[in-house]
mmCIF file of C-alpha atoms in Angstrom:
data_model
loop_
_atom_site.group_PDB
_atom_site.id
_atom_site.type_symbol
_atom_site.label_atom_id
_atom_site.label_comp_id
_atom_site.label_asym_id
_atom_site.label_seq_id
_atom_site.Cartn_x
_atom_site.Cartn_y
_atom_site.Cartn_z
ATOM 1 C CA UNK A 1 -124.777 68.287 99.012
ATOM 2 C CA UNK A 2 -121.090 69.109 100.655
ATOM 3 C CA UNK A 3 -118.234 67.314 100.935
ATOM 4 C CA UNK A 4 -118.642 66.742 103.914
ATOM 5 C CA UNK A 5 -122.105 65.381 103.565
ATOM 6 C CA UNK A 6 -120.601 63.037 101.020
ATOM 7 C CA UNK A 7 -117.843 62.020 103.805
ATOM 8 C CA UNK A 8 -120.384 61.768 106.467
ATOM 9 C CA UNK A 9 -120.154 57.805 106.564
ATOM 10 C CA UNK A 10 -116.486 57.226 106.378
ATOM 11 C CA UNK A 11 -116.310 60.357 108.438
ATOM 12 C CA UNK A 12 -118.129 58.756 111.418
ATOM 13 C CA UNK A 13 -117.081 54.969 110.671
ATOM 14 C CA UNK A 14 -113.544 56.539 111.310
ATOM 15 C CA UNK A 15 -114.329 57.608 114.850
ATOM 16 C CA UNK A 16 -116.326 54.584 115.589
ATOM 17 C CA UNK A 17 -113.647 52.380 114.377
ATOM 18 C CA UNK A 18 -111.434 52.636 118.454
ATOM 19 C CA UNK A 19 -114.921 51.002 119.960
ATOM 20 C CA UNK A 20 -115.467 53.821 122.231
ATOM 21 C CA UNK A 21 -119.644 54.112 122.406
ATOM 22 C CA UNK A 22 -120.793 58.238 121.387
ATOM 23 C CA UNK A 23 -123.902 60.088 121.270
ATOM 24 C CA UNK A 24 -124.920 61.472 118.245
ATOM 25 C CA UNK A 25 -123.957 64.910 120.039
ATOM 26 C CA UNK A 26 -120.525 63.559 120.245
ATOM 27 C CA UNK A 27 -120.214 62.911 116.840
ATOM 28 C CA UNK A 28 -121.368 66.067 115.891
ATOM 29 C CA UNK A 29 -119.012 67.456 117.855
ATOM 30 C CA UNK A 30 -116.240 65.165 116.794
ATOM 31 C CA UNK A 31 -116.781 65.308 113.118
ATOM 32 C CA UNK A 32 -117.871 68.601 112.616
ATOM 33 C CA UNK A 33 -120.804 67.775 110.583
ATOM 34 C CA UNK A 34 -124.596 69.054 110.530
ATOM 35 C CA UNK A 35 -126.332 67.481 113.449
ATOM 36 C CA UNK A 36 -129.814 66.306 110.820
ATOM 37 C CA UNK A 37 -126.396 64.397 108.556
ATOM 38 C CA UNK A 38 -125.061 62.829 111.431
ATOM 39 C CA UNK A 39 -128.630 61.516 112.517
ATOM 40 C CA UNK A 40 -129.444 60.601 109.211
ATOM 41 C CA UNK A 41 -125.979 58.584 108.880
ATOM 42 C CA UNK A 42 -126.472 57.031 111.852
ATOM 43 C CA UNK A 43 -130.352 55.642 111.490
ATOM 44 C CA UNK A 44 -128.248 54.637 107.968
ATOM 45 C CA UNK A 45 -125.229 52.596 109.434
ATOM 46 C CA UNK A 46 -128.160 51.214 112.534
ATOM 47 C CA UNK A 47 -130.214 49.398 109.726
ATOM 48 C CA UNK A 48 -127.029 48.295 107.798
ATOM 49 C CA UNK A 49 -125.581 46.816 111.227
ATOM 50 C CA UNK A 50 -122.937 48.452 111.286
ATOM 51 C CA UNK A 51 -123.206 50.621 114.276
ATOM 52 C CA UNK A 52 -125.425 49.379 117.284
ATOM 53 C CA UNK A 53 -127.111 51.356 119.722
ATOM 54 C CA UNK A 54 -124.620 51.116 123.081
ATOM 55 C CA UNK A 55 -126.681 52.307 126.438
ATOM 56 C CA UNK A 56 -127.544 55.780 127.499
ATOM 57 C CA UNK A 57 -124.814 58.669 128.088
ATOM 58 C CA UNK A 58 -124.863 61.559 130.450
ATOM 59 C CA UNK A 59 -128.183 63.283 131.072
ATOM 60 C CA UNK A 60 -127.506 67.251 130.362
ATOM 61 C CA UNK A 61 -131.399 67.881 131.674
ATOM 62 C CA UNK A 62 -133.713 65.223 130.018
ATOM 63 C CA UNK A 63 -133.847 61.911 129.047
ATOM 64 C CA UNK A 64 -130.710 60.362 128.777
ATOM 65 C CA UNK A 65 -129.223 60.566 124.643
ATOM 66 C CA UNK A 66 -128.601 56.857 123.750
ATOM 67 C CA UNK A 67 -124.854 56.038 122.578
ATOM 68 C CA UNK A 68 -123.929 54.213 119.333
ATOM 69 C CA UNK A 69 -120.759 52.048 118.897
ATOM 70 C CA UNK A 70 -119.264 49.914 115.840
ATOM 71 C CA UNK A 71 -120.321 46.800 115.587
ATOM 72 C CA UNK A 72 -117.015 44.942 113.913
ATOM 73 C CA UNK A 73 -118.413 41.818 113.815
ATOM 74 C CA UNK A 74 -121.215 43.053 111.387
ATOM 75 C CA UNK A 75 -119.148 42.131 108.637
ATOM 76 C CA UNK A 76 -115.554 40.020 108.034
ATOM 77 C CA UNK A 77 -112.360 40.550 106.117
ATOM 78 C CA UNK A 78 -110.566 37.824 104.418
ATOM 79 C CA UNK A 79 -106.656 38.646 104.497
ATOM 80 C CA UNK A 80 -104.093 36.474 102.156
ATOM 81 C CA UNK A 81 -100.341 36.709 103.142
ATOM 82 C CA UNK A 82 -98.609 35.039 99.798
ATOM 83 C CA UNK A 83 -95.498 33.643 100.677
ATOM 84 C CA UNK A 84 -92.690 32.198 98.401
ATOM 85 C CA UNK A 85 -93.236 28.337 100.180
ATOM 86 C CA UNK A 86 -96.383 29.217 101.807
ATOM 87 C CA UNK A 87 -100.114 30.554 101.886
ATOM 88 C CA UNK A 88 -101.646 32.339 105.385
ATOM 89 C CA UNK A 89 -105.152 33.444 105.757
ATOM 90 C CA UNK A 90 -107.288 34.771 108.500
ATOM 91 C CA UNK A 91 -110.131 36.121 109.004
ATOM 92 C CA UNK A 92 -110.651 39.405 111.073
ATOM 93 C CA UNK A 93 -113.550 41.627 112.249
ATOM 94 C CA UNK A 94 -113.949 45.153 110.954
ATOM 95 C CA UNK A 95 -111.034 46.479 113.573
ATOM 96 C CA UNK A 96 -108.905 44.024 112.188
ATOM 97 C CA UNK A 97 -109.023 41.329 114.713
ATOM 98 C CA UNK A 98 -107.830 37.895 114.407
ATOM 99 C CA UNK A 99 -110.501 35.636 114.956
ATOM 100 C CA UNK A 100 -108.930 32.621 112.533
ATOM 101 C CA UNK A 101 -105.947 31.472 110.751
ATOM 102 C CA UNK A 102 -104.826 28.894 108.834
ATOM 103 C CA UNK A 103 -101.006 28.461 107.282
ATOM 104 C CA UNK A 104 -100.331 25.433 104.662
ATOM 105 C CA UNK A 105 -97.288 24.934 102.871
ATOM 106 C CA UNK A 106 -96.663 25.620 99.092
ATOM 107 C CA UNK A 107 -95.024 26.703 96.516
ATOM 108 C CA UNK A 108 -95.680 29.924 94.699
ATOM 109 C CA UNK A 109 -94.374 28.086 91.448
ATOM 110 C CA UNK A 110 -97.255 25.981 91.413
ATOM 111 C CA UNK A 111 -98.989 29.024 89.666
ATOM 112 C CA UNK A 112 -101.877 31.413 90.217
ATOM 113 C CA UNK A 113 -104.934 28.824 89.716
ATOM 114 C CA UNK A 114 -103.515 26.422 92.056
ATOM 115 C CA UNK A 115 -102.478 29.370 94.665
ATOM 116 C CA UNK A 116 -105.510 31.291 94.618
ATOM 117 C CA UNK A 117 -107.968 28.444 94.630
ATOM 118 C CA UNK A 118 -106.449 27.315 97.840
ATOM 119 C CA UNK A 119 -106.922 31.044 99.289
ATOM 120 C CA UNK A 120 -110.415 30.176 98.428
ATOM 121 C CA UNK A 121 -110.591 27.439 100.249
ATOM 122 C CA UNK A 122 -108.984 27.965 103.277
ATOM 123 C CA UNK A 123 -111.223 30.791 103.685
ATOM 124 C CA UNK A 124 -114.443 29.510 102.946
ATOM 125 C CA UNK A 125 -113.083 26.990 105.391
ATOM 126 C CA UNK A 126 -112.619 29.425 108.163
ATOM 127 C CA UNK A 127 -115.938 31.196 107.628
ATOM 128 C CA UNK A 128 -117.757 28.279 107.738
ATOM 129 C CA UNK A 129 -116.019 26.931 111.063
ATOM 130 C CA UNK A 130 -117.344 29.841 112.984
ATOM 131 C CA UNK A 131 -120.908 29.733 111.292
ATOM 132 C CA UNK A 132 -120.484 32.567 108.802
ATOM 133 C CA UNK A 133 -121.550 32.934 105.200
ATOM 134 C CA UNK A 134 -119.401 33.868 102.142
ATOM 135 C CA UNK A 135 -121.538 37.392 101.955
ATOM 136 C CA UNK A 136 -120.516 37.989 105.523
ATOM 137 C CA UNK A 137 -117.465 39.566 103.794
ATOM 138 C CA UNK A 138 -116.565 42.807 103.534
ATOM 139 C CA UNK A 139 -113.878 42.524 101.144
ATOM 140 C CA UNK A 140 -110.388 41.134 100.796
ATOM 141 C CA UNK A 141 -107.167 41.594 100.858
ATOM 142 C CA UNK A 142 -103.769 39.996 99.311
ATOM 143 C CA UNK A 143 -100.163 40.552 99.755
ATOM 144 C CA UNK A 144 -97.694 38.980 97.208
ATOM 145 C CA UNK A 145 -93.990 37.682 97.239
ATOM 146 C CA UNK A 146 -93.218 40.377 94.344
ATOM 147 C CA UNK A 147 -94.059 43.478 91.945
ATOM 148 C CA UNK A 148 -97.498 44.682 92.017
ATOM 149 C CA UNK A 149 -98.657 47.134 89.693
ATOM 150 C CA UNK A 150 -100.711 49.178 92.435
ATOM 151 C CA UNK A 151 -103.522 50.990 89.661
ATOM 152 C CA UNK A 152 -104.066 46.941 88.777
ATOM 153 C CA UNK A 153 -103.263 44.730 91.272
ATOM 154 C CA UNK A 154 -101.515 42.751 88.943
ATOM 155 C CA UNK A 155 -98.212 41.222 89.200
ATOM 156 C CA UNK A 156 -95.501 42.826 87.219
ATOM 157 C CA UNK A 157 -92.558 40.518 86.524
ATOM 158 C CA UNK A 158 -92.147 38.936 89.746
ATOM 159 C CA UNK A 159 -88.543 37.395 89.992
ATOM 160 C CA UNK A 160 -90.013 33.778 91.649
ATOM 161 C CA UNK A 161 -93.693 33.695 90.782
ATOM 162 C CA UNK A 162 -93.593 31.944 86.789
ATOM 163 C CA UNK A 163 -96.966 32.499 85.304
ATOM 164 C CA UNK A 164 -97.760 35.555 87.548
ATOM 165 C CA UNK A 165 -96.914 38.141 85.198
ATOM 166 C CA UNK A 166 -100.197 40.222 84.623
ATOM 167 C CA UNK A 167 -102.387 37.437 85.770
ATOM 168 C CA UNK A 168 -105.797 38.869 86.965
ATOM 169 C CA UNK A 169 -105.589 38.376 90.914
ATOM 170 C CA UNK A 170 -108.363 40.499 91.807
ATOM 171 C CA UNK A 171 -110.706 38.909 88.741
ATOM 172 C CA UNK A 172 -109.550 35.569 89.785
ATOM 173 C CA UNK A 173 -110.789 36.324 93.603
ATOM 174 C CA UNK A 174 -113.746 38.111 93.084
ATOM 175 C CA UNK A 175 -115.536 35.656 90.537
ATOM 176 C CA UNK A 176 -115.776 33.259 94.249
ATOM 177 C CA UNK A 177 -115.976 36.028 97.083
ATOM 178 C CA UNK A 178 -118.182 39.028 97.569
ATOM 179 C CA UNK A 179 -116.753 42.638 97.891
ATOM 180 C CA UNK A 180 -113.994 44.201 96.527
ATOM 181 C CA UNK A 181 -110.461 42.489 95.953
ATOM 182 C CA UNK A 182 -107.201 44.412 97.226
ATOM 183 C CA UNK A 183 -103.890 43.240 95.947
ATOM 184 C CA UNK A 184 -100.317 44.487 97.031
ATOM 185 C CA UNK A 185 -97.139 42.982 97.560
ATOM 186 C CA UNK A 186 -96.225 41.567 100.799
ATOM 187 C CA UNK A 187 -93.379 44.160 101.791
ATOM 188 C CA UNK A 188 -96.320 47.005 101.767
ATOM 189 C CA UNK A 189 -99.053 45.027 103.819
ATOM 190 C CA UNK A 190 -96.237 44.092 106.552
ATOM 191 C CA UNK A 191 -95.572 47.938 106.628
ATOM 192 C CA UNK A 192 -99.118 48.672 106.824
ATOM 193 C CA UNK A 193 -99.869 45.739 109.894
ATOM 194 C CA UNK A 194 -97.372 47.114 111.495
ATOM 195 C CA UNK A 195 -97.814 50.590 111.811
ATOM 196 C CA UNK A 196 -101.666 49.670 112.005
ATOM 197 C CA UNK A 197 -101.299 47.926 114.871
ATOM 198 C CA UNK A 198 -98.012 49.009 117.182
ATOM 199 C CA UNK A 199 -97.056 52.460 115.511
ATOM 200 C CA UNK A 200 -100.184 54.139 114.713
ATOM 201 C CA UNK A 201 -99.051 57.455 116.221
ATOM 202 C CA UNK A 202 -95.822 57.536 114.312
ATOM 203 C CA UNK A 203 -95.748 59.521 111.011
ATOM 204 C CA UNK A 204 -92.467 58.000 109.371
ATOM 205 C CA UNK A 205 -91.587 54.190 109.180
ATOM 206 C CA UNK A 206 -89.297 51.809 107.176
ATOM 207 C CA UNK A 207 -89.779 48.184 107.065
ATOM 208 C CA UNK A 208 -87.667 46.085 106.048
ATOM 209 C CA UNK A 209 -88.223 42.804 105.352
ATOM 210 C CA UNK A 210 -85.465 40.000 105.239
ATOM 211 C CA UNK A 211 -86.070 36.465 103.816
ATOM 212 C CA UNK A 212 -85.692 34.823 100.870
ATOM 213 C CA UNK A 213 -86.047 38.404 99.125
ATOM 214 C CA UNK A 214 -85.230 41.617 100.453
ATOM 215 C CA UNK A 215 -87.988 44.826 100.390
ATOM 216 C CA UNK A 216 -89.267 47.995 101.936
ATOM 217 C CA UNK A 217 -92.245 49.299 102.419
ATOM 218 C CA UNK A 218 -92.321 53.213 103.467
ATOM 219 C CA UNK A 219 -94.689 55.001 105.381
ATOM 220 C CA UNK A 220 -94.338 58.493 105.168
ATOM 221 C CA UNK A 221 -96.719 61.422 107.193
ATOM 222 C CA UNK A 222 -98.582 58.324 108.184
ATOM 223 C CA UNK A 223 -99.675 57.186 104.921
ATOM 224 C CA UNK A 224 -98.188 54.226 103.063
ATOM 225 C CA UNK A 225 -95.917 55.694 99.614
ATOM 226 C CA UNK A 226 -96.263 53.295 96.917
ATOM 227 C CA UNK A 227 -94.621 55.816 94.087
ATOM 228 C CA UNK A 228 -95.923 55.906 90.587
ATOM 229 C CA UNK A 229 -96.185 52.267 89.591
ATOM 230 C CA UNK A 230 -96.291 50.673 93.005
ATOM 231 C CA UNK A 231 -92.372 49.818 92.733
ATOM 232 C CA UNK A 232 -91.250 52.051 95.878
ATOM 233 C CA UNK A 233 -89.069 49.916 98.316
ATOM 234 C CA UNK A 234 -88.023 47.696 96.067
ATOM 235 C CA UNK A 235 -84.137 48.285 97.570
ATOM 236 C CA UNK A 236 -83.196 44.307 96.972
ATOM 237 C CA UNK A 237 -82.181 44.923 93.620
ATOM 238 C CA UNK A 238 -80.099 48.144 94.559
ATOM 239 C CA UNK A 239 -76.206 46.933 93.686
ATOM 240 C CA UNK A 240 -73.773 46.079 95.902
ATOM 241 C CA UNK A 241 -70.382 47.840 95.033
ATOM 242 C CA UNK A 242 -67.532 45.054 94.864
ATOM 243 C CA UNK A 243 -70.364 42.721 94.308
ATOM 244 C CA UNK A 244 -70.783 40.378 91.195
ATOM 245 C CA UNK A 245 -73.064 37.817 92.320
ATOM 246 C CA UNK A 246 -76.167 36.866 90.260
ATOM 247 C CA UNK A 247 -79.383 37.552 90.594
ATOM 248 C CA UNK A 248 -82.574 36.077 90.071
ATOM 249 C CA UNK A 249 -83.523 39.702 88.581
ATOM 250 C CA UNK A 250 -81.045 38.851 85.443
ATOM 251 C CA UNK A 251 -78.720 41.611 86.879
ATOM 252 C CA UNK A 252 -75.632 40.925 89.256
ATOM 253 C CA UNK A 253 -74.577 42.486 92.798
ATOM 254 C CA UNK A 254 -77.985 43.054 93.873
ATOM 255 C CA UNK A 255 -78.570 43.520 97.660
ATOM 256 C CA UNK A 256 -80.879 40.633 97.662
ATOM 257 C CA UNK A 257 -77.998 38.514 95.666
ATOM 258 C CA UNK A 258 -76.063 39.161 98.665
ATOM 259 C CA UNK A 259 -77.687 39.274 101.680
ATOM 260 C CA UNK A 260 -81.065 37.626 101.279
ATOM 261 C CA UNK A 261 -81.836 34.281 102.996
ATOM 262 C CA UNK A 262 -81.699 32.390 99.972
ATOM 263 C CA UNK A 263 -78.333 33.750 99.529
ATOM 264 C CA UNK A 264 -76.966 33.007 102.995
ATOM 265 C CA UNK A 265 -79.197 29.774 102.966
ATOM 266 C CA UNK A 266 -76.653 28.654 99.465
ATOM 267 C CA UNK A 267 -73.529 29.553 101.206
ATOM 268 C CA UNK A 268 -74.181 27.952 104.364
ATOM 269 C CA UNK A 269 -75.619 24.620 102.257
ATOM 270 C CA UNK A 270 -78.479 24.766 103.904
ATOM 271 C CA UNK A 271 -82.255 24.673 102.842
ATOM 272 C CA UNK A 272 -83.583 28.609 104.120
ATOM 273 C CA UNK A 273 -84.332 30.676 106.714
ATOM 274 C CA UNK A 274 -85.380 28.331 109.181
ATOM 275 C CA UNK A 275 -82.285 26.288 108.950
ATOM 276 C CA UNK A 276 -79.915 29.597 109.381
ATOM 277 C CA UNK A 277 -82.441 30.264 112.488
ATOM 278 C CA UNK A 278 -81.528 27.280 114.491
ATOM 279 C CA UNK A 279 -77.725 27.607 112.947
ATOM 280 C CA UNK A 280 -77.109 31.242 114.842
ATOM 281 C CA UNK A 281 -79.716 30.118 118.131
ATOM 282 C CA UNK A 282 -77.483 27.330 118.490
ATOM 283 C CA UNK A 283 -74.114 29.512 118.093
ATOM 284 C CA UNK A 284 -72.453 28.378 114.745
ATOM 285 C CA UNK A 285 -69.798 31.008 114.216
ATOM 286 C CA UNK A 286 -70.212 30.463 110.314
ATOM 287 C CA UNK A 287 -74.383 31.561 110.218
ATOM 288 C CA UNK A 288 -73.366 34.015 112.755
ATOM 289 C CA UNK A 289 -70.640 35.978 111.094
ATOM 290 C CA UNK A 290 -72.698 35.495 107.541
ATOM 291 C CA UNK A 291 -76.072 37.020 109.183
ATOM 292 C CA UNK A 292 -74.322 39.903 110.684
ATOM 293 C CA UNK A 293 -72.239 40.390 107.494
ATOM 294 C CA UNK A 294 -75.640 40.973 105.728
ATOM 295 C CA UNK A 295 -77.303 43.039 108.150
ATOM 296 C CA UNK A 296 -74.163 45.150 107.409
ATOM 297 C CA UNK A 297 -74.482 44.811 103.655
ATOM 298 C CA UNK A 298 -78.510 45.429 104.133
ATOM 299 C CA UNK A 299 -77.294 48.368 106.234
ATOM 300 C CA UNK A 300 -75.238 50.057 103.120
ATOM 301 C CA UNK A 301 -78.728 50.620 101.367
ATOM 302 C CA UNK A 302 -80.471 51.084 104.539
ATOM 303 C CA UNK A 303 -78.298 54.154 105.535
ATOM 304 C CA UNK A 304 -79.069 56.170 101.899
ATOM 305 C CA UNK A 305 -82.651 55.207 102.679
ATOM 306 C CA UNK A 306 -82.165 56.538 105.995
ATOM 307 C CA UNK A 307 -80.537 59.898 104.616
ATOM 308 C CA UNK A 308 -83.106 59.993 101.561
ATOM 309 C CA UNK A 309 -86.306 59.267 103.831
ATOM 310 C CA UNK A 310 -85.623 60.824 107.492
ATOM 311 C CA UNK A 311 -87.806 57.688 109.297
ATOM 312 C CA UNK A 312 -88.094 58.034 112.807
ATOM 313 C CA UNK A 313 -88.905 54.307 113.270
ATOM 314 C CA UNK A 314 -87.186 51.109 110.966
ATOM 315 C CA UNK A 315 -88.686 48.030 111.773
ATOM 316 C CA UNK A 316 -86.748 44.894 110.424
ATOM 317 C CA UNK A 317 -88.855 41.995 109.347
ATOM 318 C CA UNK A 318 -88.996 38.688 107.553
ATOM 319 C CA UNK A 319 -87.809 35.252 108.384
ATOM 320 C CA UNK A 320 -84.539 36.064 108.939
ATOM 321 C CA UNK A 321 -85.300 38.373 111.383
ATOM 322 C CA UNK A 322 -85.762 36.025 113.945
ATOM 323 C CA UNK A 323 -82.017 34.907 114.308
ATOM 324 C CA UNK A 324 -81.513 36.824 117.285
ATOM 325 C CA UNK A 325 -79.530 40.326 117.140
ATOM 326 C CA UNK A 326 -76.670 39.882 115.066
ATOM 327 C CA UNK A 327 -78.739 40.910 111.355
ATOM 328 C CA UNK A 328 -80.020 44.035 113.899
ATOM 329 C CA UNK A 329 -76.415 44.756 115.243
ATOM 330 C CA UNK A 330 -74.693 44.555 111.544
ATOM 331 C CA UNK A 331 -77.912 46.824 110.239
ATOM 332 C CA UNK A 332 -77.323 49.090 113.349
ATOM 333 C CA UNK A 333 -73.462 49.241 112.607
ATOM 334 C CA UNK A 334 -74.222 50.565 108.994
ATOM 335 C CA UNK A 335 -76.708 52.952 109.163
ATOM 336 C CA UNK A 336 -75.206 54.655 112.454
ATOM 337 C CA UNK A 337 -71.865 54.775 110.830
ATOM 338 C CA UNK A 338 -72.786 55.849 107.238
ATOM 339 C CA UNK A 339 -75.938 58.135 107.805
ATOM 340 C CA UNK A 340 -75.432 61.914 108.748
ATOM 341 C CA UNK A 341 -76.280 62.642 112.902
ATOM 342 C CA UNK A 342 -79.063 64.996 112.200
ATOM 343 C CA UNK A 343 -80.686 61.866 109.985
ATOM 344 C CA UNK A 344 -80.061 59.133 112.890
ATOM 345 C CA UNK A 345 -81.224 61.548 116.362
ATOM 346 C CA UNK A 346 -83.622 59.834 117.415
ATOM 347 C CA UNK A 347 -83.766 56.708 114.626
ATOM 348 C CA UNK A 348 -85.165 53.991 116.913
ATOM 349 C CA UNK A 349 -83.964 50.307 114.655
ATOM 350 C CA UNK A 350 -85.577 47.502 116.040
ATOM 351 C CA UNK A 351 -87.007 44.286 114.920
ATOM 352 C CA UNK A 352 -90.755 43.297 114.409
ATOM 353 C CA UNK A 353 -93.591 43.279 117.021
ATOM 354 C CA UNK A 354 -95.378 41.469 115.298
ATOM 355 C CA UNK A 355 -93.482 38.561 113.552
ATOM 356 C CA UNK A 356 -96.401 36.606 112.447
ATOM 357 C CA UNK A 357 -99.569 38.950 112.272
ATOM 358 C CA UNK A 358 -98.146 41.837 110.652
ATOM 359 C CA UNK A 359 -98.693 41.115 106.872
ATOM 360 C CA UNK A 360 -102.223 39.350 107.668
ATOM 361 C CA UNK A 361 -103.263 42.820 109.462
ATOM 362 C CA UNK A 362 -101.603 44.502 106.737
ATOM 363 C CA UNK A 363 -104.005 42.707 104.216
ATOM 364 C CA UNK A 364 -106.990 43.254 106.521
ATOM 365 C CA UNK A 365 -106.099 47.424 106.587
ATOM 366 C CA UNK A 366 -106.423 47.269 102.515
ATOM 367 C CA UNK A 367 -110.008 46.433 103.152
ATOM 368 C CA UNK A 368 -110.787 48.207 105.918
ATOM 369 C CA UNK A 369 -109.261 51.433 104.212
ATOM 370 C CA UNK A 370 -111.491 50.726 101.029
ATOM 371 C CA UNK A 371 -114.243 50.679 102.887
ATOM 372 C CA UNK A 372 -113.928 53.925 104.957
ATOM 373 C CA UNK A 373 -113.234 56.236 101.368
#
């Protein structure tokens, strides 16, 4: 058997995946495989439910070929979004639509048991409210407030999640829901979401996400770059020249030390992100000058990034993201002003399209990625 043959399912899952109904003569044509593999796959994928038969096409002389499309609702994905204070789910078809969510406050401190038993729950709680069994899933995915060892899925000395370290996330999950288990930290799976779902056709990305920590994830010739341990983007703990602040990390001047919520949040004397949100929307000159003073220090690390990485797209996420255009405009003033021309033509900086969605659909693409290799 070929490679190809091998492929032949992911292969034709792939093209199926944009909804758009195709004869098997399209597919052939499409996928470049044998026209007996791509019949066989499909009589396959018809009894599995995964693809559905979809009308008649265009007559060529004859009777009419029938057309097959995906059928996402065949099968669901449960997607996790971690936070620091709280714990997202949703549930999504095979295309990675919403069709449920639930958010609920708490604290990542309150260790892994407590955490991942209420992932459990508010996803059982979600399949059951629109009639669906637990072995309706396909899979699922997690995103995590820190380090994740990407060969394990494991936390690896997350800064703010005690009694993390190492635990078994993917054990834990998969000992209460069917299919495979997909962990990552949360940086990554808002880089995936987002290029997923409102960059798809753009090859290089940044994201940056802002909030109580500071993190990139990096998408480079389209695919996401995790580097050799899963530790790529990790620029909050880059120093800070003329910096001496501590940080959680142990080590002092770190970017996120600086410049994170939590750090503008102590300043301020205020509780987080949400409080320096309504601060700047409601024009206090001291959140104001503090959030564009990190989007300029965020900017410093940004514009090496920017020099190292060539992006033609950086999206700027997170909590903090949300107070208006003065993190953008210090981030903007930075990188412009520190990166070489040939590095910024054509740099498009902007701020999330998707503020709330992105690291759900993130989670979701784990799965549905899995499943298609």
């Amino acid at each position: 058997m070929s490679d190809s043959e091998v492929m032949a399912p992911d292969a034709l899952l792939q093209l199926l995946l944009d909804g758009r109904p195709r004869t098997r003569a399209e597919l052939v044509a499409s996928s470049g495989l044998a026209r007996s593999t791509v019949a066989g796959r499909i009589d396959a994928l018809l009894t599995s439910g995964l693809v559905v038969p979809s009308g008649d096409g265009v007559s060529t002389g004859g009777r009419r070929p029938g057309r097959f499309r995906l059928n996402p609702a065949a099968r669901l994905i449960l997607a996790a979004d971690v936070g620091a204070t709280h714990v997202s789910v949703a549930l999504t078809d095979l295309t990675g639509v919403i069709l449920g969510r639930l958010t609920t406050p708490l604290d990542i401190a309150e260790g892994p048991d407590v955490v991942l038993a209420e992932v459990v729950r508010i996803g059982r709680a979600l399949l059951h409210g629109i009639g669906r069994a637990d072995t309706d899933l396909a899979g699922t995915g997690v995103g995590l407030p820190g380090p994740v060892e990407h060969s394990t899925g494991r936390p690896n000395h997350p800064p703010i999640m005690p009694g993390w370290d190492s635990y078994d996330v993917a054990g834990r999950l998969s000992r209460e829901l069917p299919g495979p288990v997909l962990v990552d930290n949360d940086v990554n799976i808002m880089a995936l979401g987002e290029h997923a779902t409102e960059y798809a056709d753009v090859e290089h990305l940044l994201f940056v996400k802002v909030a109580t920590g500071i993190g990139a994830g990096v998408i480079s010739g389209g695919r996401l770059h995790r580097g050799a341990q899963g530790a790529a983007g990790d620029i909050g703990h880059i120093q800070i020249p003329g910096h001496t602040e501590l940080c959680r990390c142990g080590n002092t001047g770190c970017l996120e030390a600086v410049a994170s919520a939590a750090a503008i949040a102590s300043r301020l004397g205020v509780a987080g992100s949400h409080d320096i949100v309504e601060l700047v929307r409601a024009g206090n000159t001291a959140a104001i000058t503090e959030v564009r003073q990190a989007g300029r220090e965020i900017g410093t690390v940004l514009a090496a990034a920017v020099s190292l990485l060539n992006p033609s797209v950086l999206v700027v996420g997170g909590s903090l993201s949300q107070a208006g255009d003065h993190l953008l405009a210090g981030i903007r003033e930075t990188v412009y002003a520190r990166s070489l021309p040939l590095a910024t033509t054509g740099l498009h900086v902007t701020t999330t399209r998707s503020p709330y969605d992105a690291a759900l659909r993130g989670a979701a693409v784990l799965v549905q990625r899995q499943l298609l290799s």
